[in-house]
CSV table of C-alpha atoms in Angstrom, one decimal:
chain,number,residue,atom,x,y,z
N,13,MET,CA,77.5,163.2,-0.6
N,14,SER,CA,81.3,163.6,-1.2
N,15,ARG,CA,83.5,160.5,-1.5
N,16,GLN,CA,84.8,159.3,1.9
N,17,ARG,CA,88.3,157.9,2.6
N,18,ILE,CA,87.7,155.2,5.1
N,19,CYS,CA,89.9,153.3,7.6
N,20,ILE,CA,88.4,150.0,8.8
N,21,LEU,CA,89.7,149.0,12.2
N,22,GLY,CA,89.1,145.3,12.5
N,23,ALA,CA,88.4,144.7,8.7
N,24,THR,CA,88.5,140.9,8.9
N,25,GLY,CA,85.8,140.6,11.6
N,26,SER,CA,82.1,140.3,11.1
N,27,ILE,CA,81.5,144.1,11.3
N,28,GLY,CA,84.4,144.7,8.9
N,29,ALA,CA,83.0,142.2,6.4
N,30,SER,CA,79.6,143.9,6.6
N,31,THR,CA,81.2,147.3,6.1
N,32,LEU,CA,83.0,146.1,3.0
N,33,ALA,CA,79.7,144.6,1.7
N,34,VAL,CA,78.0,148.0,1.9
N,35,ILE,CA,81.0,149.7,0.3
N,36,ARG,CA,80.9,147.1,-2.5
N,37,GLN,CA,77.3,148.2,-3.2
N,38,ASN,CA,78.3,151.9,-3.3
N,39,PRO,CA,81.9,152.1,-4.8
N,40,GLN,CA,81.3,155.6,-6.1
N,41,LEU,CA,80.8,157.0,-2.5
N,42,PHE,CA,83.6,155.3,-0.6
N,43,GLU,CA,87.3,154.6,-0.9
N,44,VAL,CA,88.9,152.0,1.4
N,45,ALA,CA,92.1,153.8,2.3
N,46,ALA,CA,93.3,151.6,5.2
N,47,VAL,CA,92.4,148.3,6.8
N,48,THR,CA,93.6,146.6,9.9
N,49,ALA,CA,93.5,143.1,11.3
N,50,HIS,CA,95.1,141.1,14.1
N,51,ALA,CA,96.6,138.1,12.2
N,52,ASN,CA,94.2,136.9,9.4
N,53,VAL,CA,96.6,137.1,6.4
N,54,GLU,CA,94.3,135.3,4.0
N,55,ALA,CA,91.4,137.6,4.6
N,56,MET,CA,93.6,140.7,4.4
N,57,LEU,CA,95.0,139.5,1.0
N,58,ALA,CA,91.4,139.2,-0.3
N,59,ILE,CA,90.6,142.7,0.9
N,60,TYR,CA,93.7,144.1,-0.6
N,61,HIS,CA,93.1,142.5,-4.1
N,62,GLU,CA,89.5,143.7,-4.2
N,63,PHE,CA,89.7,147.2,-2.6
N,64,LYS,CA,93.3,148.2,-3.1
N,65,PRO,CA,93.8,150.1,0.2
N,66,GLN,CA,97.0,152.1,0.5
N,67,THR,CA,97.8,151.0,4.0
N,68,LEU,CA,97.5,147.6,5.7
N,69,VAL,CA,98.1,147.0,9.4
N,70,MET,CA,98.6,143.6,11.0
N,71,VAL,CA,98.9,143.7,14.8
N,72,ASP,CA,100.8,140.4,14.7
N,73,ALA,CA,104.4,140.9,13.4
N,74,ASP,CA,104.6,137.4,11.9
N,75,ALA,CA,101.4,138.0,10.0
N,76,ALA,CA,102.7,141.3,8.8
N,77,ALA,CA,105.9,139.6,7.5
N,78,SER,CA,103.8,137.0,5.7
N,79,LEU,CA,101.7,139.8,4.1
N,80,ARG,CA,104.8,141.6,2.9
N,81,ALA,CA,106.1,138.4,1.3
N,82,GLN,CA,102.9,138.3,-0.9
N,83,ILE,CA,102.4,141.9,-1.8
N,84,ASP,CA,104.6,144.2,-3.8
N,85,ALA,CA,105.9,146.8,-1.2
N,86,ARG,CA,106.0,149.5,-3.9
N,87,GLU,CA,102.2,149.4,-4.1
N,88,VAL,CA,101.2,149.5,-0.5
N,89,THR,CA,102.3,150.4,3.0
N,90,ILE,CA,102.3,147.5,5.5
N,91,LEU,CA,102.6,148.3,9.2
N,92,SER,CA,102.6,146.1,12.2
N,93,GLY,CA,102.0,146.3,16.0
N,94,ALA,CA,99.3,147.9,18.2
N,95,GLY,CA,100.9,151.3,17.8
N,96,ALA,CA,100.3,151.2,14.0
N,97,LEU,CA,96.5,151.0,14.8
N,98,ILE,CA,96.7,154.3,16.5
N,99,GLU,CA,98.8,155.8,13.7
N,100,VAL,CA,96.5,154.8,10.9
N,101,ALA,CA,93.3,155.8,12.9
N,102,ALA,CA,94.6,159.3,13.3
N,103,ALA,CA,96.2,159.7,9.8
N,104,PRO,CA,95.4,163.1,8.2
N,105,SER,CA,94.4,161.4,4.9
N,106,ILE,CA,91.5,159.5,6.6
N,107,ASN,CA,88.2,161.3,7.2
N,108,THR,CA,86.0,158.3,8.3
N,109,VAL,CA,87.0,155.5,10.7
N,110,MET,CA,85.0,152.3,11.3
N,111,ALA,CA,85.9,151.3,14.8
N,112,ALA,CA,85.2,147.6,14.8
N,113,ILE,CA,88.0,146.0,16.8
N,114,VAL,CA,86.4,143.8,19.4
N,115,GLY,CA,87.1,144.3,23.1
N,116,GLY,CA,89.4,146.5,25.1
N,117,ALA,CA,92.0,146.3,22.3
N,118,GLY,CA,89.9,148.8,20.4
N,119,LEU,CA,90.0,151.6,23.0
N,120,LEU,CA,93.3,153.4,22.1
N,121,PRO,CA,92.9,153.4,18.3
N,122,THR,CA,89.3,154.4,18.5
N,123,LEU,CA,90.2,157.2,20.9
N,124,ALA,CA,93.0,158.3,18.6
N,125,ALA,CA,90.4,158.7,15.8
N,126,VAL,CA,88.2,160.7,18.1
N,127,GLU,CA,91.0,163.0,19.3
N,128,ALA,CA,91.9,163.6,15.6
N,129,GLY,CA,88.4,164.9,15.0
N,130,LYS,CA,87.4,162.1,12.6
N,131,ARG,CA,83.9,160.9,11.6
N,132,VAL,CA,83.9,157.8,13.9
N,133,LEU,CA,81.5,154.9,13.2
N,134,LEU,CA,81.4,153.4,16.6
N,135,ALA,CA,81.0,149.6,16.6
N,136,ASN,CA,83.4,149.0,19.5
N,137,LYS,CA,81.2,149.5,22.5
N,138,GLU,CA,84.0,148.6,24.9
N,139,ALA,CA,85.7,152.0,24.2
N,140,LEU,CA,82.8,153.8,25.9
N,141,VAL,CA,82.4,151.1,28.6
N,142,MET,CA,86.1,151.5,29.5
N,143,SER,CA,86.5,155.2,29.3
N,144,GLY,CA,83.1,156.8,29.4
N,145,GLN,CA,83.3,160.5,30.2
N,146,LEU,CA,86.9,160.8,29.0
N,147,PHE,CA,85.8,159.5,25.6
N,148,ILE,CA,82.9,161.8,25.4
N,149,ASP,CA,85.0,164.8,26.5
N,150,ALA,CA,87.6,164.0,23.9
N,151,ALA,CA,85.0,163.9,21.1
N,152,ARG,CA,83.5,167.3,22.2
N,153,ARG,CA,87.0,168.9,22.3
N,154,SER,CA,88.0,167.7,18.9
N,155,GLY,CA,84.7,168.1,17.1
N,156,ALA,CA,84.7,164.4,16.2
N,157,GLN,CA,81.3,163.1,14.8
N,158,LEU,CA,80.2,160.0,16.6
N,159,LEU,CA,77.8,157.7,14.8
N,160,PRO,CA,76.6,154.5,16.6
N,161,VAL,CA,76.8,151.3,14.6
N,162,ASP,CA,75.5,148.7,17.1
N,163,SER,CA,72.0,147.9,15.9
N,164,GLU,CA,70.4,149.0,19.1
N,165,HIS,CA,72.2,152.3,19.5
N,166,ASN,CA,71.7,153.0,15.8
N,167,ALA,CA,68.0,152.3,16.2
N,168,ILE,CA,67.8,154.7,19.1
N,169,PHE,CA,69.8,157.3,17.2
N,170,GLN,CA,67.4,157.1,14.2
N,171,CYS,CA,64.4,157.6,16.6
N,172,LEU,CA,65.8,160.7,18.3
N,173,PRO,CA,65.4,164.3,17.1
N,174,THR,CA,68.2,166.0,15.2
N,175,ILE,CA,69.2,168.2,18.1
N,176,VAL,CA,70.0,165.0,20.1
N,177,GLN,CA,71.8,163.3,17.2
N,178,GLU,CA,74.1,166.4,16.9
N,179,GLN,CA,74.9,166.4,20.6
N,180,LEU,CA,75.7,162.8,21.5
N,181,GLY,CA,77.3,162.5,24.9
N,182,TYR,CA,76.0,165.8,26.3
N,183,CYS,CA,72.4,166.0,25.0
N,184,ASP,CA,69.4,166.8,27.2
N,185,LEU,CA,66.8,164.1,26.6
N,186,ALA,CA,64.1,165.6,28.8
N,187,ALA,CA,64.4,168.9,27.0
N,188,ALA,CA,64.0,167.1,23.7
N,189,GLY,CA,60.8,165.6,25.0
N,190,VAL,CA,62.2,162.1,25.6
N,191,HIS,CA,60.7,160.0,28.4
N,192,GLU,CA,62.9,156.9,28.2
N,193,ILE,CA,65.1,154.8,25.9
N,194,ILE,CA,64.2,151.2,25.5
N,195,LEU,CA,67.0,148.7,24.5
N,196,THR,CA,65.7,145.5,23.1
N,197,GLY,CA,67.5,142.2,23.3
N,198,SER,CA,66.7,138.7,21.9
N,199,GLY,CA,67.6,136.8,25.0
N,200,GLY,CA,70.1,134.7,23.1
N,201,PRO,CA,70.1,130.9,22.5
N,202,PHE,CA,69.3,130.0,26.2
N,203,ARG,CA,66.2,132.2,26.6
N,204,GLU,CA,64.0,129.1,27.3
N,205,THR,CA,66.6,126.7,28.6
N,206,PRO,CA,65.9,125.4,32.1
N,207,LEU,CA,68.1,127.3,34.6
N,208,ALA,CA,69.5,124.0,36.0
N,209,GLU,CA,70.9,123.2,32.5
N,210,LEU,CA,72.7,126.5,31.9
N,211,GLU,CA,76.0,125.4,33.5
N,212,GLN,CA,76.2,122.5,31.1
N,213,GLN,CA,76.0,124.6,27.9
N,214,SER,CA,79.0,124.3,25.5
N,215,PRO,CA,80.7,127.1,23.5
N,216,ALA,CA,79.1,125.7,20.4
N,217,ALA,CA,75.7,126.0,21.9
N,218,ALA,CA,76.4,129.5,23.2
N,219,CYS,CA,77.6,130.7,19.8
N,220,ALA,CA,74.4,129.4,18.0
N,221,HIS,CA,72.5,132.7,18.1
N,222,PRO,CA,68.9,132.3,16.9
N,223,ASN,CA,68.9,135.6,14.9
N,224,TRP,CA,72.3,137.2,14.4
N,225,ASP,CA,75.5,136.0,12.7
N,226,MET,CA,78.3,137.3,14.9
N,227,GLY,CA,81.8,136.5,16.1
N,228,ARG,CA,82.4,134.0,18.9
N,229,LYS,CA,83.1,136.5,21.7
N,230,ILE,CA,80.1,138.6,20.9
N,231,SER,CA,77.9,135.5,20.5
N,232,VAL,CA,78.8,134.3,24.0
N,233,ASP,CA,78.2,137.8,25.4
N,234,SER,CA,74.7,137.6,23.7
N,235,ALA,CA,74.1,134.3,25.4
N,236,THR,CA,74.9,135.7,28.9
N,237,MET,CA,73.3,139.0,27.9
N,238,MET,CA,76.5,140.7,29.0
N,239,ASN,CA,76.4,142.2,25.5
N,240,LYS,CA,73.1,143.9,26.4
N,241,GLY,CA,74.7,145.1,29.7
N,242,LEU,CA,77.6,146.6,27.8
N,243,GLU,CA,75.2,148.2,25.4
N,244,TYR,CA,73.3,149.6,28.4
N,245,ILE,CA,76.5,151.2,29.6
N,246,GLU,CA,77.3,152.5,26.1
N,247,ALA,CA,73.8,154.0,25.8
N,248,ARG,CA,74.2,155.8,29.1
N,249,TRP,CA,77.2,157.6,27.7
N,250,LEU,CA,76.0,158.2,24.1
N,251,PHE,CA,72.6,159.5,25.1
N,252,ASN,CA,73.6,161.1,28.5
N,253,THR,CA,70.8,159.2,30.3
N,254,ALA,CA,69.8,159.1,33.9
N,255,PRO,CA,69.0,155.7,35.4
N,256,GLU,CA,65.2,156.2,35.1
N,257,GLN,CA,65.6,157.0,31.4
N,258,LEU,CA,67.1,153.7,30.3
N,259,LYS,CA,65.4,150.3,30.2
N,260,VAL,CA,66.0,146.8,28.8
N,261,VAL,CA,63.3,144.5,27.4
N,262,LEU,CA,63.4,141.1,25.8
N,263,HIS,CA,62.2,140.9,22.2
N,264,PRO,CA,63.0,137.4,20.8
N,265,GLN,CA,62.2,138.2,17.2
N,266,SER,CA,64.9,140.9,16.8
N,267,VAL,CA,62.6,142.9,14.5
N,268,ILE,CA,62.4,146.0,16.6
N,269,HIS,CA,66.0,147.0,17.3
N,270,SER,CA,65.2,149.5,20.0
N,271,MET,CA,62.7,152.2,20.9
N,272,VAL,CA,62.4,155.8,22.2
N,273,SER,CA,59.4,156.7,24.3
N,274,TYR,CA,58.4,160.4,24.3
N,275,GLN,CA,56.7,162.5,27.0
N,276,ASP,CA,53.6,162.9,24.9
N,277,GLY,CA,53.0,159.1,24.9
N,278,SER,CA,54.5,158.4,21.5
N,279,VAL,CA,56.9,155.5,21.1
N,280,LEU,CA,59.2,155.5,18.0
N,281,ALA,CA,60.7,152.2,17.0
N,282,GLN,CA,63.3,151.3,14.4
N,283,MET,CA,62.6,148.0,12.7
N,284,GLY,CA,64.4,145.9,10.2
N,285,ARG,CA,65.9,142.5,9.4
N,286,PRO,CA,68.7,141.3,11.8
N,287,ASP,CA,71.5,142.3,9.4
N,288,MET,CA,74.3,144.7,10.4
N,289,CYS,CA,74.5,146.1,6.9
N,290,THR,CA,71.5,148.2,7.7
N,291,PRO,CA,73.0,150.3,10.6
N,292,ILE,CA,76.4,150.3,8.9
N,293,ALA,CA,74.9,151.8,5.7
N,294,HIS,CA,73.0,154.4,7.8
N,295,CYS,CA,76.2,155.5,9.6
N,296,LEU,CA,78.3,155.5,6.4
N,297,SER,CA,75.8,157.8,4.6
N,298,TYR,CA,74.3,159.8,7.4
N,299,PRO,CA,72.3,162.0,7.1
N,300,GLU,CA,71.5,160.5,3.7
N,301,ARG,CA,70.4,157.0,2.8
N,302,ILE,CA,72.1,154.5,0.5
N,303,ASN,CA,71.6,150.9,-0.7
N,304,SER,CA,72.6,148.4,2.0
N,305,SER,CA,71.5,145.3,0.0
N,306,VAL,CA,69.2,144.4,2.9
N,307,LYS,CA,65.6,143.7,1.8
N,308,PRO,CA,62.9,145.7,3.7
N,309,LEU,CA,60.7,143.9,6.2
N,310,ASN,CA,57.7,142.0,4.8
N,311,PHE,CA,55.2,142.6,7.6
N,312,LEU,CA,53.0,139.7,6.4
N,313,GLU,CA,55.9,137.4,7.0
N,314,VAL,CA,57.0,138.8,10.4
N,315,GLY,CA,54.2,137.3,12.5
N,316,SER,CA,53.9,138.1,16.2
N,317,LEU,CA,56.2,140.5,18.1
N,318,THR,CA,56.6,139.6,21.8
N,319,PHE,CA,58.2,141.3,24.8
N,320,ALA,CA,59.2,140.3,28.3
N,321,ASN,CA,61.4,141.3,31.2
N,322,ALA,CA,64.9,140.0,31.4
N,323,ASP,CA,65.1,137.6,34.4
N,324,ALA,CA,68.0,138.4,36.7
N,325,GLN,CA,68.4,134.7,37.6
N,326,ARG,CA,68.8,133.8,34.0
N,327,TYR,CA,70.9,136.8,33.1
N,328,PRO,CA,73.1,137.7,36.1
N,329,CYS,CA,75.7,139.3,33.8
N,330,LEU,CA,73.1,141.8,32.5
N,331,GLN,CA,72.0,142.7,36.1
N,332,LEU,CA,75.7,143.1,37.1
N,333,ALA,CA,76.4,145.4,34.2
N,334,MET,CA,73.4,147.6,34.9
N,335,GLU,CA,74.5,148.0,38.5
N,336,CYS,CA,78.1,148.7,37.5
N,337,CYS,CA,76.9,151.4,35.1
N,338,TRP,CA,76.0,153.7,38.0
N,339,LEU,CA,78.8,152.7,40.4
N,340,GLY,CA,81.6,154.6,38.6
N,341,GLN,CA,84.1,154.2,35.8
N,342,TRP,CA,86.2,151.8,37.8
N,343,ALA,CA,83.3,149.3,37.9
N,344,THR,CA,82.5,149.2,34.2
N,345,THR,CA,86.2,149.1,33.2
N,346,SER,CA,86.7,146.2,35.7
N,347,LEU,CA,83.6,144.4,34.5
N,348,ASN,CA,84.6,144.6,30.8
N,349,ALA,CA,88.1,143.3,31.6
N,350,ALA,CA,86.8,140.4,33.7
N,351,ASN,CA,84.3,139.5,31.0
N,352,GLU,CA,86.9,139.3,28.3
N,353,ILE,CA,89.1,137.0,30.4
N,354,ALA,CA,86.1,134.8,31.4
N,355,VAL,CA,84.7,134.5,27.9
N,356,ALA,CA,88.1,133.5,26.5
N,357,ALA,CA,88.4,130.8,29.2
N,358,PHE,CA,84.9,129.6,28.4
N,359,LEU,CA,85.6,129.3,24.7
N,360,GLU,CA,88.8,127.4,25.6
N,361,GLU,CA,86.5,125.1,27.7
N,362,ARG,CA,88.5,125.9,30.9
N,363,ILE,CA,85.4,127.1,32.7
N,364,GLY,CA,81.6,126.5,32.5
N,365,PHE,CA,79.0,128.8,31.1
N,366,THR,CA,77.6,130.0,34.4
N,367,ASP,CA,81.2,130.6,35.7
N,368,ILE,CA,81.4,133.7,33.4
N,369,ALA,CA,79.1,135.6,35.8
N,370,ARG,CA,81.0,134.3,38.8
N,371,VAL,CA,84.3,135.6,37.4
N,372,CYS,CA,82.8,139.0,36.6
N,373,ALA,CA,81.0,139.5,40.0
N,374,THR,CA,84.1,138.4,42.0
N,375,THR,CA,86.4,140.7,40.0
N,376,VAL,CA,84.1,143.7,40.4
N,377,GLU,CA,83.8,143.1,44.1
N,378,ALA,CA,87.6,142.8,44.5
N,379,MET,CA,88.3,145.9,42.4
N,380,ALA,CA,85.9,147.9,44.6
N,381,THR,CA,88.4,147.4,47.4
N,382,VAL,CA,91.4,148.1,45.2
N,383,VAL,CA,90.1,151.2,43.5
N,384,GLY,CA,87.3,152.4,45.8
N,385,LYS,CA,86.0,155.8,45.0
N,386,ARG,CA,89.2,157.0,43.4
N,387,GLU,CA,88.8,159.3,40.5
N,388,LEU,CA,89.9,157.8,37.2
N,389,ASN,CA,90.7,160.9,35.2
N,390,SER,CA,93.2,159.7,32.7
N,391,ILE,CA,93.7,156.9,30.2
N,392,PRO,CA,96.7,155.5,32.0
N,393,ALA,CA,94.7,155.2,35.2
N,394,LEU,CA,91.9,153.4,33.3
N,395,LEU,CA,94.4,151.0,31.7
N,396,SER,CA,95.9,150.3,35.1
N,397,VAL,CA,92.5,149.3,36.4
N,398,ASP,CA,91.9,147.2,33.3
N,399,LYS,CA,95.2,145.4,33.8
N,400,GLN,CA,94.5,144.7,37.5
N,401,ALA,CA,91.0,143.4,36.8
N,402,ARG,CA,92.3,141.1,34.1
N,403,GLU,CA,94.9,139.7,36.4
N,404,HIS,CA,92.4,139.2,39.2
N,405,ALA,CA,90.0,137.4,36.8
N,406,ALA,CA,92.7,135.2,35.5
N,407,ASP,CA,93.9,134.3,39.0
N,408,PHE,CA,90.3,133.5,40.1
N,409,ILE,CA,89.8,131.2,37.1
N,410,GLU,CA,93.1,129.4,37.7
N,411,TYR,CA,93.0,128.9,41.4
N,412,SER,CA,89.3,128.8,42.2
N,413,LEU,CA,87.7,127.2,39.1
N,414,VAL,CA,90.3,125.3,37.2
N,415,GLN,CA,92.3,123.9,40.2
N,416,GLY,CA,89.2,123.7,42.4
């Protein structure tokens, strides 16, 4: 495979760190041409000194100024601001973009990479949750290659036939012999916690995932299973599914990352250790295989594999996300916005754990009245809904939950 010039959007987060770990194992195949971060100067300096990217982007202006003070400007270009993320993602010198910015902030730079026809390694599920058909249509127009990084979507991708892999977003699953897609989820740290105790759970407890090492926001999403709900929405768009073709099942061991059931009765499953370096390496090298540094499974050590339904009482966020998926773009955009506001408030200990679901449900209900069945056929229209939903969620937290 030819050497790829890579831009890592969100280089200092957990996905960014895992991407750099895989590149570190395969320096002859990849060149880190550009990296971005929000404000983590120390981590960006370490990345710069090891990988020598030509362009560094800090969203925070003060962080960019601090970086400039510590790096010779003759050796590197340092940009700042959200607009710089879009600029570097679409730069002609870049051929591969790792889209790993968490949350709605990743939509516009990821979309810019898609519109520029890049090879896009999609770790930012919110981009599809927020923009759905617009995102898929942009990729089809530009010829961008979408490769799913989330462990579940990557597992599904690996279990699908080549004709589907090459037509993400507009494939025909039934014609390819697929019966249904099965998303697996661990159930998070509160899978066996008595329901009456959920409201008392702290941010520290919610972030203590039993299997995966992730950032705080995603860890909370895993605890509520909103993360699985967002993955359900992402899978709907990536694999062009109908409701009856998409299922969620609890699998606490996180060994089977997802499955594809075929019309002939076969079920293909992708298995591996819970380490993001595996799907990242797969996407970086697709259709070839490279060293990820992750050891293969030892089946004699795995033990039992168990499966169960996801209880709607325990995981109301998952249930809400699955319902929103089929209501329309306004619903998933609103849901994502509300969840980001609610999770931030929970991590700041301003609301309780079970309040996250309340904020999301109340916001979606309110936005149904505001937006109704109006067609959202542009990015500005989607961003308007996103802004209104965030404002509603913040107001609900302030006046209904914090002030009582």
